[in-house]
XYZ file of C-alpha atoms in Angstrom:
328
model
C -40.071 8.173 56.261
C -36.612 7.374 57.348
C -35.565 3.994 58.337
C -34.793 4.987 62.243
C -38.084 7.355 62.056
C -39.976 4.783 60.590
C -38.314 2.036 63.874
C -39.662 4.448 66.034
C -43.410 4.660 64.930
C -43.563 0.767 65.064
C -42.269 0.893 68.670
C -44.503 3.731 69.550
C -47.512 1.400 67.744
C -45.927 -1.419 69.770
C -45.498 0.280 73.188
C -49.491 1.861 73.043
C -51.215 -1.518 71.726
C -53.282 -3.371 73.519
C -52.805 -7.531 73.926
C -56.112 -7.166 73.109
C -55.576 -5.510 70.151
C -53.580 -8.655 68.613
C -55.508 -11.397 69.885
C -58.816 -10.159 69.280
C -58.862 -7.990 65.810
C -58.937 -9.829 62.128
C -56.734 -8.421 59.977
C -59.993 -7.590 57.791
C -61.094 -5.804 60.598
C -58.048 -3.618 60.212
C -57.578 -3.350 56.461
C -61.290 -2.243 57.005
C -60.638 0.862 59.368
C -57.484 1.966 57.332
C -59.497 1.706 54.050
C -61.830 4.109 56.012
C -59.398 6.258 57.247
C -57.447 6.954 53.811
C -60.947 7.475 52.326
C -61.222 10.622 54.378
C -58.240 11.902 52.817
C -55.177 10.864 55.199
C -51.737 10.256 53.833
C -50.397 7.138 54.327
C -47.323 8.723 56.247
C -50.099 10.699 58.353
C -52.270 7.998 59.099
C -49.403 5.546 60.328
C -47.635 8.367 62.620
C -49.994 10.642 63.538
C -53.358 8.716 64.105
C -52.698 4.937 64.526
C -49.384 5.059 65.972
C -51.123 7.617 68.737
C -54.463 5.278 69.403
C -53.509 1.617 68.050
C -56.651 0.673 69.783
C -58.479 2.158 66.507
C -57.751 -0.853 64.693
C -60.418 -3.165 66.899
C -63.260 -0.470 65.520
C -66.066 -1.742 64.005
C -66.518 1.076 60.736
C -70.195 1.014 60.261
C -71.235 1.566 63.759
C -68.033 3.493 65.745
C -66.279 5.322 62.904
C -68.966 5.981 60.024
C -71.532 7.636 63.026
C -68.821 9.933 64.299
C -67.962 10.852 60.926
C -71.226 11.860 59.577
C -71.988 13.798 62.860
C -69.028 15.492 62.216
C -70.293 16.325 58.766
C -73.456 17.345 59.818
C -71.497 20.327 61.636
C -70.669 21.777 58.516
C -66.855 20.297 57.762
C -66.166 19.141 54.763
C -63.768 15.599 54.500
C -61.414 17.791 54.668
C -62.262 19.285 57.811
C -62.854 15.980 59.371
C -59.204 14.493 58.365
C -57.567 17.315 60.297
C -59.782 16.639 63.395
C -58.648 13.292 63.389
C -54.986 14.327 63.028
C -54.979 16.650 65.668
C -56.408 14.276 68.212
C -57.538 10.915 66.675
C -58.979 9.438 70.279
C -62.323 11.341 68.669
C -62.682 8.918 66.655
C -62.836 6.706 69.973
C -66.161 9.119 70.783
C -69.938 8.062 70.516
C -71.791 10.399 68.308
C -74.733 10.054 70.394
C -73.684 9.583 74.071
C -70.401 12.220 73.821
C -70.433 14.154 70.657
C -73.700 15.442 70.674
C -74.483 16.572 74.475
C -71.292 18.900 73.894
C -72.740 20.641 70.858
C -75.937 21.339 72.775
C -74.352 22.720 75.189
C -71.919 24.954 72.678
C -75.417 25.847 71.439
C -76.717 26.093 74.991
C -73.699 28.962 75.406
C -75.182 30.761 72.326
C -73.167 29.501 69.543
C -73.870 29.003 66.341
C -73.424 25.249 64.397
C -70.650 26.948 62.339
C -69.109 28.807 65.290
C -69.205 24.822 67.357
C -67.953 23.640 63.637
C -64.721 25.982 64.616
C -64.094 25.133 67.973
C -64.632 21.868 66.870
C -61.554 21.859 64.079
C -59.548 24.268 66.121
C -59.099 22.797 69.264
C -61.212 19.070 68.423
C -58.684 18.228 71.589
C -61.505 20.230 74.077
C -64.179 16.984 73.271
C -62.112 15.091 75.376
C -63.188 17.180 78.368
C -66.598 17.548 79.548
C -67.944 21.076 78.466
C -68.458 22.995 82.101
C -65.004 21.739 82.959
C -64.024 23.147 79.817
C -65.857 26.719 80.243
C -67.095 26.617 83.506
C -64.301 28.733 84.865
C -65.005 31.566 82.021
C -68.591 31.685 82.616
C -67.814 32.424 86.511
C -65.411 34.867 86.180
C -67.885 36.389 83.408
C -70.747 36.275 85.949
C -68.200 38.284 88.993
C -68.167 41.175 86.697
C -72.091 41.025 86.086
C -72.638 38.988 82.731
C -75.004 36.860 82.766
C -76.430 34.395 79.939
C -77.440 37.195 77.377
C -74.771 38.733 77.597
C -72.679 35.691 77.047
C -74.563 35.098 74.158
C -74.505 38.023 72.693
C -70.479 37.793 72.918
C -70.138 34.244 71.740
C -72.521 35.551 68.556
C -69.391 37.667 67.926
C -66.572 35.866 68.660
C -65.473 32.433 70.390
C -62.310 33.176 71.047
C -62.390 34.345 74.725
C -63.929 30.740 75.045
C -60.493 28.594 73.310
C -57.719 30.104 74.050
C -55.046 28.549 76.238
C -55.769 28.527 79.685
C -59.445 30.556 79.079
C -60.597 30.726 82.605
C -57.606 32.659 83.633
C -56.672 34.394 80.906
C -60.149 35.898 80.771
C -60.122 36.819 84.470
C -56.738 37.899 83.518
C -57.901 40.188 81.000
C -60.503 41.616 83.243
C -58.124 42.226 85.967
C -55.877 44.062 84.036
C -58.303 46.316 82.143
C -59.232 46.937 85.845
C -56.364 48.010 86.926
C -55.151 50.561 84.100
C -58.439 52.838 85.591
C -61.622 50.908 83.486
C -64.457 50.899 85.678
C -66.515 47.395 85.861
C -69.229 48.964 83.757
C -66.680 49.919 81.354
C -65.253 46.741 81.320
C -68.395 44.877 80.601
C -69.044 47.506 78.375
C -65.852 46.546 76.427
C -66.043 42.821 76.468
C -69.477 42.780 75.453
C -69.008 44.688 72.213
C -65.325 43.414 71.454
C -65.438 40.029 73.456
C -62.057 39.463 72.009
C -60.722 41.683 74.593
C -60.865 38.813 76.676
C -58.231 36.851 74.673
C -55.465 39.625 74.485
C -52.804 38.568 76.943
C -52.266 41.369 79.895
C -49.403 42.796 78.411
C -50.477 42.974 75.085
C -53.464 44.815 76.415
C -51.228 47.328 78.331
C -48.685 48.191 75.217
C -51.983 49.139 73.333
C -52.864 51.326 75.816
C -50.209 52.747 77.013
C -49.580 53.496 72.809
C -53.077 55.017 72.613
C -52.137 57.237 75.539
C -48.226 58.432 74.710
C -47.965 58.002 70.981
C -51.856 59.359 70.155
C -52.511 60.968 72.816
C -55.491 59.753 73.638
C -57.708 58.261 77.194
C -59.082 55.887 78.145
C -62.160 56.967 76.769
C -60.645 56.979 73.588
C -60.652 53.177 74.335
C -64.080 53.144 75.428
C -65.082 54.501 72.257
C -63.477 51.596 69.724
C -62.620 48.830 72.437
C -60.800 47.392 68.910
C -57.903 49.421 69.990
C -56.572 46.807 72.414
C -57.838 43.466 70.237
C -55.076 42.554 69.170
C -50.726 42.800 69.957
C -49.696 45.920 68.638
C -47.703 45.223 66.747
C -50.260 43.612 64.202
C -51.891 46.412 63.496
C -52.685 49.518 65.591
C -48.581 50.612 66.215
C -47.541 50.164 62.538
C -51.118 51.680 60.616
C -51.004 54.813 62.886
C -47.716 54.947 62.357
C -47.333 54.485 58.752
C -49.895 57.463 58.476
C -48.096 60.191 60.696
C -45.131 59.650 59.047
C -46.785 60.211 55.134
C -49.226 63.199 56.694
C -52.249 61.268 56.101
C -54.000 61.298 59.521
C -56.630 64.050 57.960
C -57.688 60.922 56.077
C -59.257 59.200 59.619
C -60.915 62.225 60.800
C -64.302 62.448 61.320
C -67.241 64.809 60.423
C -67.148 66.955 63.385
C -63.157 67.521 62.337
C -61.927 66.400 65.581
C -62.235 62.414 65.859
C -60.207 59.999 64.558
C -62.039 57.260 63.047
C -60.082 54.618 64.153
C -62.413 51.649 63.401
C -61.442 52.351 59.411
C -57.869 52.631 60.276
C -58.355 48.677 62.160
C -60.217 46.682 60.187
C -59.560 46.234 56.763
C -56.778 43.690 55.356
C -53.326 45.414 54.683
C -53.960 45.005 50.729
C -57.638 46.491 51.124
C -56.317 49.579 53.506
C -53.782 50.423 50.969
C -55.324 50.490 48.332
C -57.690 52.786 49.969
C -54.846 55.074 50.965
C -53.393 54.795 47.119
C -50.545 53.265 48.477
C -49.020 50.097 47.520
C -49.278 46.870 50.035
C -45.333 46.459 49.232
C -44.358 50.056 50.619
C -46.461 49.852 52.941
C -44.998 46.200 54.784
C -41.569 47.187 54.170
C -42.322 50.306 56.432
C -44.258 47.783 59.166
C -40.976 45.340 58.210
C -38.755 48.827 60.286
C -40.833 49.685 62.778
C -41.526 45.912 63.864
C -37.474 45.693 64.557
C -37.167 48.936 66.179
C -40.495 47.653 68.437
C -39.208 44.723 69.259
C -35.732 46.267 69.789
C -37.781 48.608 72.310
C -39.687 45.434 74.281
C -36.004 44.134 74.313
C -35.080 46.869 76.083
C -37.931 47.641 78.528
C -37.651 43.853 79.489
C -33.569 43.981 80.387
C -34.743 46.867 81.907
C -37.323 44.822 84.067
C -35.084 42.509 85.327
C -32.295 44.635 86.051
C -34.958 46.385 88.250
C -35.393 42.633 90.228
C -32.059 42.728 90.459
C -31.723 45.359 91.862
C -34.734 44.799 94.631
C -32.873 41.159 95.397
C -29.600 43.053 95.642
C -27.725 40.729 93.610
C -27.123 43.609 90.576
C -23.915 44.481 89.845
C -24.003 46.534 87.396
C -24.168 50.546 87.137
């Protein structure tokens, strides 16, 4: 770390540290904490900048009675030492929590929703900062939105067993409601939305504009309908540019659409198109992944250009409504 950066880190440490840290913490105690944290694999620079300068009071914790139980609890969820270190770097405050008094009830709540131990570990690894809130506060809005759609605890359990993305997406409560409202506004009935989100709960983590773009592609480029989506909700589960758009376009350009026709000769098997990774998908068609990725790069550029043009057009329309657009 550069000299100026090191000075800033020291300043941050001194500004955040409470006076009691310097009066009641011994050098031996602080050294024991540093040694313990380094045993998790934290390097000196990250330990200083990402952990101790953020929460100096960690140096005053007792290793055996306060820090080790938290680490042991996280490892009981299946986290490896490296995983624990990552959690600590992302949210050092986890080490200030009580394993039994604060972390255990959180885990129990997630399990009550239907999360497996592995899923709980995923939530903790991906979003450790959520542990700083009451779980009811974090997930209550999501559950209320699902209740409004007629989905009860059993349905939520089935959804959670498939994906936790809708629970931990940024602004999850608002996001779930926005996704539901978007699907309803685009011609799906409440019953159809329920059916889709139970089958593919990750739909609820997709932003409305991405849902609309994927649906528009299904309707306009593929010539499908809402029934097409109901038969394969995975069509809307990821932004158009990730899989559906480039792969379907690649098939059409290569004249390979027939390879995905079902036994009846009229049903396109979208699930097979969407589910595999690029290398597996290309191998199944006899093409190299480099060839497909070259095509995808061009497709992405053209798609991005269309999005920019659409955004510019929408902006112009808004200016016209306000009476301040001076273009032709």
